[in-house]
Coordinates of C-alpha atoms in Angstrom, one line a residue:
M1 CA 108.2 98.0 101.1
T2 CA 111.2 95.8 100.4
D3 CA 111.2 92.3 98.8
R4 CA 113.9 90.0 99.9
R5 CA 113.4 87.3 97.3
G6 CA 116.7 85.9 96.2
A7 CA 118.7 87.2 93.2
S8 CA 119.2 83.7 91.8
D9 CA 115.9 83.8 89.8
P10 CA 116.6 86.2 86.9
S11 CA 113.0 86.3 85.7
R12 CA 111.6 87.2 89.1
M13 CA 114.4 89.8 89.5
R14 CA 113.7 91.2 86.1
G15 CA 110.1 91.9 87.1
S16 CA 111.2 93.8 90.3
L17 CA 113.4 96.5 88.9
V18 CA 111.8 99.7 89.9
P19 CA 113.3 103.0 91.1
H20 CA 112.4 104.7 94.4
P21 CA 112.3 108.4 95.3
S22 CA 115.7 110.0 95.9
L23 CA 114.5 112.9 98.1
P24 CA 112.4 112.5 101.3
S25 CA 108.7 112.4 100.8
P26 CA 105.8 111.6 103.2
W27 CA 104.5 109.2 100.6
A28 CA 107.7 107.1 100.1
S29 CA 108.3 104.3 102.6
P30 CA 111.9 103.9 103.8
V31 CA 113.9 101.5 101.7
D32 CA 116.3 99.0 103.1
P33 CA 119.6 99.8 101.4
D34 CA 120.6 96.2 101.7
A35 CA 117.6 94.9 99.8
A36 CA 118.5 93.5 96.4
V37 CA 115.1 94.2 94.9
L38 CA 112.0 96.2 95.7
R39 CA 108.4 95.1 95.4
P40 CA 107.0 95.8 91.9
W41 CA 104.6 98.8 92.0
T42 CA 101.8 96.7 90.5
A43 CA 102.1 94.3 93.5
D44 CA 101.6 97.1 96.1
P45 CA 99.2 95.9 98.7
E46 CA 98.0 99.4 99.5
P47 CA 98.4 101.3 96.2
P48 CA 98.3 105.2 96.3
V49 CA 94.9 106.7 95.5
I50 CA 94.7 109.4 92.8
W51 CA 91.6 111.0 91.3
S52 CA 91.1 111.8 87.6
V53 CA 88.4 114.4 86.9
A54 CA 87.9 114.0 83.2
G55 CA 85.6 112.9 80.4
T56 CA 84.6 109.5 79.1
D57 CA 85.5 108.3 75.6
S58 CA 82.9 106.1 74.0
G59 CA 85.7 104.7 71.8
G60 CA 87.9 103.7 74.7
G61 CA 90.9 105.6 73.6
A62 CA 91.4 108.8 75.5
G63 CA 90.0 110.4 78.7
L64 CA 89.2 108.2 81.6
S65 CA 89.9 105.0 79.6
A66 CA 93.5 106.1 79.0
D67 CA 93.9 107.3 82.5
T68 CA 92.9 104.0 83.9
R69 CA 95.3 102.1 81.8
A70 CA 98.2 104.4 82.7
A71 CA 97.4 104.2 86.4
A72 CA 97.3 100.4 86.3
A73 CA 100.8 100.4 84.7
M74 CA 102.0 102.6 87.5
G75 CA 100.4 100.5 90.2
V76 CA 98.2 103.2 91.6
H77 CA 94.4 103.2 92.3
L78 CA 92.6 105.7 90.1
C79 CA 89.2 107.0 91.0
P80 CA 87.5 108.1 87.7
V81 CA 85.4 111.2 88.3
V82 CA 83.2 111.9 85.2
A83 CA 83.1 115.6 84.3
A84 CA 81.8 115.1 80.7
V85 CA 80.5 112.4 78.4
T86 CA 81.7 112.4 74.8
A87 CA 80.4 110.7 71.7
Q88 CA 83.5 109.8 69.7
H89 CA 85.5 107.1 67.9
S90 CA 89.0 106.7 66.6
K91 CA 88.5 109.4 63.9
G92 CA 86.9 112.2 65.9
V93 CA 84.6 113.6 68.5
Q94 CA 81.0 114.1 67.5
A95 CA 79.6 115.6 70.7
V96 CA 80.5 116.6 74.3
F97 CA 78.0 116.6 77.1
P98 CA 79.2 118.4 80.2
L99 CA 77.9 116.9 83.5
D100 CA 75.9 119.1 85.8
A101 CA 78.0 120.6 88.5
A102 CA 75.9 118.9 91.2
Q103 CA 76.7 115.5 89.7
I104 CA 80.4 116.3 89.8
R105 CA 80.2 117.6 93.4
A106 CA 78.4 114.4 94.4
Q107 CA 81.1 112.2 93.0
L108 CA 83.9 114.2 94.6
S109 CA 82.1 114.4 98.0
A110 CA 81.6 110.7 98.1
L111 CA 85.3 110.1 97.4
R112 CA 86.5 112.7 99.9
Q113 CA 84.7 110.7 102.7
D114 CA 86.4 107.4 102.0
M115 CA 89.2 107.6 99.4
P116 CA 91.0 110.9 99.7
P117 CA 93.7 111.4 97.0
R118 CA 97.4 112.1 97.1
V119 CA 97.2 113.8 93.7
V120 CA 94.3 114.9 91.5
K121 CA 94.7 114.9 87.7
T122 CA 92.3 116.9 85.5
G123 CA 91.5 116.2 81.9
L124 CA 88.4 117.2 79.9
L125 CA 86.4 119.4 82.3
A126 CA 84.0 120.9 79.7
S127 CA 82.7 123.7 81.9
A128 CA 83.8 126.4 84.3
A129 CA 81.3 125.0 86.8
A130 CA 83.3 121.8 86.9
V131 CA 86.4 123.8 87.9
D132 CA 84.5 125.3 90.8
A133 CA 83.2 122.0 91.9
L134 CA 86.7 120.4 91.8
L135 CA 88.5 123.2 93.6
A136 CA 85.9 123.2 96.4
Q137 CA 86.7 119.5 97.1
C138 CA 90.4 119.0 96.4
G139 CA 91.7 121.4 99.1
D140 CA 95.5 121.6 99.1
T141 CA 95.9 118.3 97.2
P142 CA 98.5 118.7 94.4
L143 CA 96.9 119.1 90.9
V144 CA 98.3 117.8 87.7
V145 CA 96.4 119.8 85.1
D146 CA 96.1 118.5 81.5
P147 CA 94.3 121.3 79.8
V148 CA 92.1 119.6 77.3
L149 CA 90.9 122.5 75.1
G150 CA 90.0 120.7 71.9
A151 CA 89.8 117.4 70.1
T152 CA 92.9 115.9 68.5
A153 CA 91.6 112.5 67.2
G154 CA 90.8 112.7 63.6
G155 CA 92.6 116.0 63.0
P156 CA 91.2 119.5 62.8
A157 CA 88.1 118.4 60.8
G158 CA 87.3 115.5 63.1
G159 CA 86.6 117.2 66.4
V160 CA 84.5 119.8 68.3
A161 CA 85.3 122.6 70.7
F162 CA 85.8 121.5 74.3
C163 CA 86.5 124.9 75.9
D164 CA 84.5 128.1 75.8
D165 CA 85.6 131.5 77.1
A166 CA 84.3 130.9 80.6
L167 CA 86.3 127.7 80.9
L168 CA 89.4 129.2 79.4
G169 CA 89.2 132.0 82.0
A170 CA 88.8 129.4 84.8
Y171 CA 91.9 127.6 83.6
R172 CA 93.9 130.8 83.5
H173 CA 92.8 132.3 86.8
Q174 CA 91.9 129.2 88.9
L175 CA 93.5 126.0 87.7
V176 CA 96.9 127.1 86.3
P177 CA 97.8 129.0 89.5
R178 CA 97.0 125.9 91.5
A179 CA 98.9 123.4 89.3
A180 CA 101.7 121.5 90.8
L181 CA 102.3 120.4 87.2
L182 CA 100.8 121.7 84.0
T183 CA 101.1 119.5 80.9
P184 CA 99.8 121.2 77.8
N185 CA 101.1 120.6 74.2
R186 CA 102.3 123.7 72.3
R187 CA 98.9 124.6 70.9
E188 CA 97.2 124.4 74.3
A189 CA 100.0 126.5 75.9
E190 CA 99.5 129.2 73.2
R191 CA 95.7 129.2 73.8
L192 CA 96.0 129.4 77.5
L193 CA 98.4 132.4 77.1
G194 CA 96.3 134.0 74.4
V195 CA 99.3 134.3 72.0
A196 CA 99.5 133.6 68.3
A197 CA 100.7 130.2 67.0
G198 CA 104.5 130.2 66.6
Q199 CA 104.9 133.7 68.3
H200 CA 107.1 132.3 71.1
P201 CA 109.4 129.3 71.3
V202 CA 108.4 126.5 73.7
P203 CA 110.7 127.5 76.6
E204 CA 109.3 131.0 76.6
L205 CA 105.8 129.6 76.6
A206 CA 106.6 127.5 79.7
A207 CA 108.2 130.4 81.5
M208 CA 105.1 132.5 80.8
L209 CA 102.8 129.8 82.1
R210 CA 104.9 129.6 85.3
G211 CA 104.4 133.4 85.5
L212 CA 100.7 132.7 85.8
G213 CA 101.4 130.7 88.9
A214 CA 102.0 127.1 87.8
H215 CA 104.6 125.5 90.1
A216 CA 106.0 123.4 87.2
V217 CA 105.2 123.2 83.4
C218 CA 106.0 120.5 81.0
I219 CA 105.0 121.3 77.4
T220 CA 104.8 118.0 75.6
G221 CA 106.2 117.8 72.0
G222 CA 105.1 114.4 70.7
D223 CA 102.9 116.1 68.1
D224 CA 105.5 118.9 67.3
V225 CA 107.5 117.2 64.6
A226 CA 109.3 120.5 63.7
L227 CA 111.3 120.6 67.0
A228 CA 114.1 118.2 66.1
E229 CA 114.5 115.6 63.4
G230 CA 114.1 112.1 64.8
L231 CA 113.5 113.2 68.4
S232 CA 110.4 113.6 70.5
M233 CA 111.1 116.4 72.9
D234 CA 109.3 117.8 75.9
W235 CA 110.3 121.0 77.7
L236 CA 110.2 120.9 81.5
D237 CA 110.4 124.1 83.5
S238 CA 110.4 123.5 87.2
P239 CA 112.2 124.8 90.3
L240 CA 114.4 121.7 90.6
A241 CA 115.2 121.1 87.0
T242 CA 114.6 122.7 83.6
G243 CA 115.5 121.4 80.1
W244 CA 114.5 119.3 77.1
I245 CA 113.7 115.7 77.7
A246 CA 114.2 113.6 74.6
L247 CA 113.5 110.1 73.2
P248 CA 113.5 108.8 69.7
R249 CA 110.5 109.8 67.6
L250 CA 108.4 106.8 66.9
A251 CA 106.7 105.8 63.7
G252 CA 104.1 103.3 62.9
H253 CA 104.0 100.8 60.1
D254 CA 105.3 102.1 56.7
G255 CA 106.4 105.3 58.4
T256 CA 102.9 106.4 59.4
P257 CA 102.3 108.0 62.8
P258 CA 102.0 105.6 65.7
H259 CA 98.7 105.0 67.4
H260 CA 98.6 108.0 69.7
H261 CA 95.0 108.5 70.8
G262 CA 95.1 109.5 74.5
S263 CA 98.8 110.3 74.7
G264 CA 98.3 113.5 76.6
C265 CA 96.0 111.8 79.1
T266 CA 98.4 109.0 79.5
F267 CA 101.4 111.4 80.1
A268 CA 99.5 113.5 82.7
T269 CA 98.2 110.4 84.6
A270 CA 101.6 108.8 84.7
A271 CA 103.1 112.0 86.1
A272 CA 100.3 112.2 88.7
A273 CA 100.9 108.6 89.7
A274 CA 104.6 109.1 90.1
L275 CA 104.0 112.2 92.2
A276 CA 101.6 110.0 94.4
R277 CA 104.5 107.6 94.8
G278 CA 106.7 110.3 96.3
F279 CA 108.8 111.2 93.3
A280 CA 109.9 114.9 92.9
V281 CA 108.3 116.7 89.9
P282 CA 111.3 116.2 87.4
D283 CA 111.5 112.5 88.3
A284 CA 107.8 112.2 87.9
V285 CA 108.0 113.8 84.4
I286 CA 110.8 111.4 83.4
L287 CA 108.7 108.4 84.4
A288 CA 105.7 109.8 82.5
K289 CA 107.9 110.3 79.4
M290 CA 109.1 106.7 79.7
L291 CA 105.7 105.2 80.2
T292 CA 104.1 107.2 77.4
W293 CA 106.9 106.5 74.9
A294 CA 106.7 102.7 75.6
A295 CA 102.9 102.8 75.4
L296 CA 103.1 104.7 72.1
R297 CA 105.5 102.1 70.7
D298 CA 103.1 99.3 71.7
G299 CA 99.9 101.1 70.7
H300 CA 97.3 99.2 68.6
A301 CA 94.5 99.8 66.1
A302 CA 90.9 100.2 67.2
G303 CA 88.8 101.4 64.4
D304 CA 90.1 103.1 61.2
G305 CA 91.7 106.1 62.9
A306 CA 94.4 106.6 65.5
G307 CA 94.3 103.8 68.0
P308 CA 95.0 103.9 71.8
L309 CA 98.3 103.5 73.6
R310 CA 99.0 100.3 75.4
P311 CA 100.8 101.0 78.7
D312 CA 102.5 98.1 80.4
R313 CA 104.4 97.9 83.8
G314 CA 107.5 96.8 81.9
F315 CA 108.3 100.3 80.8
V316 CA 110.0 101.1 84.1
D317 CA 113.0 98.9 83.5
D318 CA 113.2 99.1 79.7
P319 CA 116.5 100.8 78.8
R320 CA 115.1 101.8 75.4
A321 CA 112.6 104.0 77.2
M322 CA 115.3 106.0 79.2
P323 CA 115.5 109.5 77.9
V324 CA 118.2 112.2 78.0
M325 CA 117.7 115.6 79.5
G326 CA 119.4 118.9 78.5
F327 CA 120.5 121.9 80.5
D328 CA 118.3 124.9 81.1
D329 CA 120.4 127.1 78.8
E330 CA 120.0 124.6 75.9
T331 CA 116.7 126.2 74.8
A332 CA 117.8 125.7 71.1
P333 CA 120.2 122.8 71.1
D334 CA 122.8 122.9 68.3
R335 CA 123.3 120.1 65.8
A336 CA 126.3 118.6 67.7
T337 CA 124.2 118.4 70.9
L338 CA 121.2 116.8 69.1
D339 CA 123.4 114.3 67.4
R340 CA 124.9 113.3 70.7
W341 CA 121.5 112.9 72.2
R342 CA 120.4 110.7 69.3
R343 CA 123.5 108.5 69.7
V344 CA 122.9 108.0 73.4
I345 CA 119.2 107.1 73.2
T346 CA 119.6 104.8 70.2
S347 CA 122.8 103.0 71.4
T348 CA 122.6 99.4 72.5
A349 CA 126.1 99.5 74.0
A350 CA 126.5 99.7 77.8
G351 CA 129.2 102.3 77.6
P352 CA 133.0 102.5 77.1
A353 CA 134.5 99.0 77.0
S354 CA 137.8 100.6 78.3
F355 CA 136.3 101.3 81.8
A356 CA 138.0 98.8 84.1
R357 CA 135.7 96.9 86.5
G358 CA 136.7 96.7 90.1
L359 CA 137.3 99.0 93.1
Y360 CA 137.6 102.8 93.1
A361 CA 139.5 104.5 95.9
I362 CA 139.0 108.2 96.9
T363 CA 141.5 110.2 98.9
S364 CA 141.9 113.8 99.8
E365 CA 145.7 113.4 100.2
P366 CA 147.8 113.6 97.1
E367 CA 150.7 111.8 98.8
R368 CA 148.5 108.8 99.2
V369 CA 147.5 108.5 95.5
S370 CA 150.6 106.5 94.6
A371 CA 150.3 104.1 97.6
L372 CA 146.7 103.3 96.7
A373 CA 147.6 102.7 93.1
L374 CA 150.6 100.5 94.0
S375 CA 148.5 98.4 96.5
G376 CA 147.0 96.5 93.6
H377 CA 143.5 96.7 95.0
F378 CA 142.2 99.6 93.0
E379 CA 141.5 100.0 89.3
H380 CA 140.7 103.7 89.9
V381 CA 142.0 106.4 92.3
Q382 CA 140.3 109.7 92.7
L383 CA 141.9 112.8 94.2
R384 CA 139.2 114.7 96.0
I385 CA 140.7 117.9 97.5
K386 CA 138.7 121.0 98.3
H387 CA 141.1 123.4 99.9
G388 CA 144.8 124.4 100.1
D389 CA 147.2 124.6 97.2
L390 CA 145.1 122.8 94.6
R391 CA 147.4 123.2 91.7
S392 CA 150.4 121.7 93.6
A393 CA 148.2 118.8 94.9
I394 CA 146.9 117.9 91.5
R395 CA 150.4 118.2 90.0
E396 CA 151.8 115.9 92.6
A397 CA 149.1 113.3 92.0
V398 CA 149.5 113.4 88.3
R399 CA 153.2 112.8 88.6
A400 CA 152.7 110.0 91.1
M401 CA 150.4 108.2 88.7
A402 CA 152.5 108.5 85.6
G403 CA 152.9 105.0 84.2
R404 CA 150.5 103.3 86.6
S405 CA 147.9 100.9 85.3
A406 CA 145.2 102.5 87.6
T407 CA 143.4 105.5 86.3
L408 CA 143.7 108.8 88.2
W409 CA 140.4 110.8 88.4
V410 CA 140.6 114.4 89.6
N411 CA 137.5 115.7 91.3
D412 CA 135.8 118.9 90.3
H413 CA 138.7 121.3 89.6
W414 CA 138.7 120.4 85.9
R415 CA 140.5 123.4 84.4
L416 CA 143.4 123.1 86.9
A417 CA 143.5 119.4 86.4
L418 CA 143.7 119.7 82.6
D419 CA 146.4 122.4 82.9
E420 CA 148.5 120.0 85.1
G421 CA 148.1 117.1 82.7
A422 CA 145.2 115.1 84.2
R423 CA 143.3 113.0 81.6
A424 CA 140.4 111.8 83.7
L425 CA 138.0 114.1 85.4
H426 CA 135.1 113.5 87.9
L427 CA 132.5 116.2 88.4
G428 CA 130.2 116.2 91.3
Q429 CA 126.5 117.0 90.6
E430 CA 126.7 120.6 91.7
D431 CA 129.9 121.2 89.6
W432 CA 128.7 119.7 86.4
A433 CA 125.3 121.3 86.8
A434 CA 127.0 124.7 87.0
L435 CA 128.8 124.2 83.6
N436 CA 127.8 126.8 81.0
S437 CA 127.6 126.2 77.3
A438 CA 131.2 127.3 76.8
D439 CA 132.4 125.0 79.5
R440 CA 130.6 122.0 78.0
E441 CA 131.9 122.8 74.6
E442 CA 135.5 122.9 75.9
L443 CA 135.0 119.6 77.7
R444 CA 133.6 118.1 74.6
H445 CA 136.6 119.3 72.5
R446 CA 139.0 118.0 75.1
R447 CA 137.3 114.6 75.1
E448 CA 137.0 114.2 71.4
R449 CA 140.4 115.6 70.4
H450 CA 142.6 114.7 73.4
G451 CA 141.0 111.6 74.9
V452 CA 140.1 113.2 78.2
R453 CA 137.8 110.9 80.2
L454 CA 134.8 112.1 82.2
G455 CA 132.8 110.7 85.2
L456 CA 129.7 112.4 86.6
S457 CA 127.8 112.1 89.9
S458 CA 124.0 111.6 90.0
H459 CA 121.4 111.1 92.7
S460 CA 118.0 111.2 91.0
L461 CA 116.3 110.1 87.8
W462 CA 116.5 113.5 86.2
E463 CA 120.1 113.9 87.1
L464 CA 120.8 110.4 85.5
C465 CA 119.1 111.5 82.3
R466 CA 121.0 114.8 82.2
A467 CA 124.3 112.9 82.8
R468 CA 123.4 110.5 80.0
A469 CA 123.0 113.5 77.7
L470 CA 126.8 114.3 78.1
A471 CA 127.8 110.7 77.2
P472 CA 130.3 110.3 80.1
D473 CA 132.7 107.5 80.6
Y474 CA 130.8 106.5 83.8
I475 CA 127.9 107.8 86.0
A476 CA 128.1 107.5 89.7
C477 CA 125.1 106.5 91.8
G478 CA 124.9 107.4 95.4
P479 CA 124.8 107.6 98.3
L480 CA 124.2 103.8 98.5
W481 CA 124.2 103.6 102.3
P482 CA 123.9 106.4 104.9
T483 CA 127.1 108.4 105.0
T484 CA 128.6 111.0 107.3
T485 CA 131.4 112.0 105.0
K486 CA 129.2 114.5 103.1
D487 CA 126.0 116.4 104.2
M488 CA 123.4 116.0 101.4
P489 CA 119.6 115.8 101.2
W490 CA 119.5 112.5 99.2
L491 CA 118.1 109.3 100.6
P492 CA 120.3 106.2 100.5
Q493 CA 120.0 104.7 97.1
G494 CA 120.6 101.1 98.2
L495 CA 121.4 98.0 96.2
A496 CA 118.0 97.8 94.5
Q497 CA 118.4 101.4 93.0
L498 CA 122.0 100.6 92.0
R499 CA 120.7 97.6 90.1
W500 CA 118.1 99.7 88.3
W501 CA 120.7 102.4 87.6
S502 CA 123.1 99.8 86.2
R503 CA 120.4 98.5 83.9
M504 CA 119.1 101.9 82.7
A505 CA 122.1 104.2 82.5
G506 CA 123.6 103.1 79.2
A507 CA 127.0 103.8 80.7
P508 CA 129.2 102.1 83.4
V509 CA 127.8 102.9 86.8
V510 CA 130.0 103.5 89.8
G511 CA 128.4 102.9 93.3
I512 CA 129.4 105.4 96.0
G513 CA 128.5 106.4 99.5
G514 CA 128.6 104.5 102.9
V515 CA 130.6 101.6 101.5
L516 CA 132.5 100.4 104.6
T517 CA 132.7 96.7 104.4
D518 CA 133.8 93.9 102.0
R519 CA 130.2 92.7 102.0
Q520 CA 128.9 96.0 100.7
W521 CA 131.3 96.4 97.8
H522 CA 130.9 92.7 96.8
A523 CA 127.1 93.2 96.8
G524 CA 127.4 96.4 94.7
L525 CA 129.4 94.7 92.1
A526 CA 126.9 91.8 92.1
A527 CA 124.1 94.3 91.6
G528 CA 125.7 95.4 88.3
A529 CA 128.0 98.3 89.3
A530 CA 131.1 98.5 87.1
A531 CA 133.1 99.8 90.1
M532 CA 132.5 100.5 93.8
C533 CA 134.0 103.5 95.6
L534 CA 135.8 103.3 98.9
V535 CA 136.8 106.3 101.0
R536 CA 137.8 105.5 104.6
A537 CA 137.7 101.7 103.8
A538 CA 140.3 102.2 101.1
E539 CA 143.1 103.1 103.5
E540 CA 142.0 100.3 105.8
M541 CA 142.3 97.9 102.9
V542 CA 145.8 99.1 102.1
V543 CA 147.0 98.9 105.8
K544 CA 145.7 95.4 106.1
G545 CA 147.1 94.4 102.8
R546 CA 144.1 92.4 101.7
L547 CA 141.3 92.4 99.2
G548 CA 138.2 91.0 100.9

């Protein structure tokens, strides 16, 4: 699944910047870590198959029309299974006609024989019988459930009821417990749970829905303007990652709402497509957020009411569409946090200009720190020590680097490091993920008041978004190549992912992991990394006294 076209043609390279799954998946082909670019999803010769069991929209805005456009932008093949026919236009829904269960079963049975899906997405089902027909045919296939319970186009006066008590019960007792991902908005979440509007905050609603059996829940907030001024925020609750996902709130011409008809369908289908490409749930939700936001931005009028979204494959490497993600304990982010998120997602800068480009050495021996710095090969030196007298080791390294032009970064033991005078910290993913609100506030204070610098490790899309939310001095991307220095579940990122990271991060990106040769670190810098990390190769470079 790699594309070895040369990097000399920027326009061709620009069209090939796509991420790949960071965790093993039976649906993700192995990636050659030396490949400079990957095949665009929309050029996939055997695109993944997903089903959408949903309703038609005679106005072409929502339902299966929106699903088809989103799937095309993700480069997957969508099989549209009609569960209901609607009579509607841009200002509202006039009528809903549920299909007979036998007709739904016939469609699903035909597809099962020849085009089995990796993922099934549900939209407007319109009857409890449709739920029975679907579950009888989908087996163990992951379900992305978009609970369409009522019309949104045209406002409260412009729609009709989509969900009776029998269908609501089928959602609660049959679909929600089977959902790999449930994507309601706030009103839909409250109706599924049978609670009053505003009775529970969004994070509580998501936890309650997971309590009904959903594997993961993302409550979309595009239509919830009260959440945070200037931000469109979705709350993800999943086993792998939980927190707010934020991008700028969009406005149409003259401050009017953007054309948003079919936004929920678009989001759920994009998430289903990303799952079918092998991405883990949090990464699939990040991609769905990106696609939906860009499609909202580019939406167009079709009639006098809200027009449809316009998804395009270019969303995937548009840095403006890259969100930030909060921590699971930031259920009600304070003003300082929200302000920082706004600055990050609206900034056009590529990060701190003070971060020196070049090589970054890592050593576990404090007595080697000075020699690495004095070699002249490295702009950055990291002390990564896990055991022994940590305080003495850090103190020795800080003293050895006093007055040096290279920057000393101390790995993980940030309180000890600050106590001993270190002014640049690197936190591995597990360490910065474990920071509580008080820890983050202390680090923010040290950075703002005392100039302490911060680098963070990341391996996946959601980790990149969460790292962005802390506005670090750099974000590390790894492992680039297979490595034996550290046991971890992540697949090699490779040069193509490093190139994507460098474009999307909004901060300097440092490449790390399996960098053993001059060719590798040269290729990493050429791919856009601000620095490349050497571990074993750093000592070899000093011994040989050369810079490849």
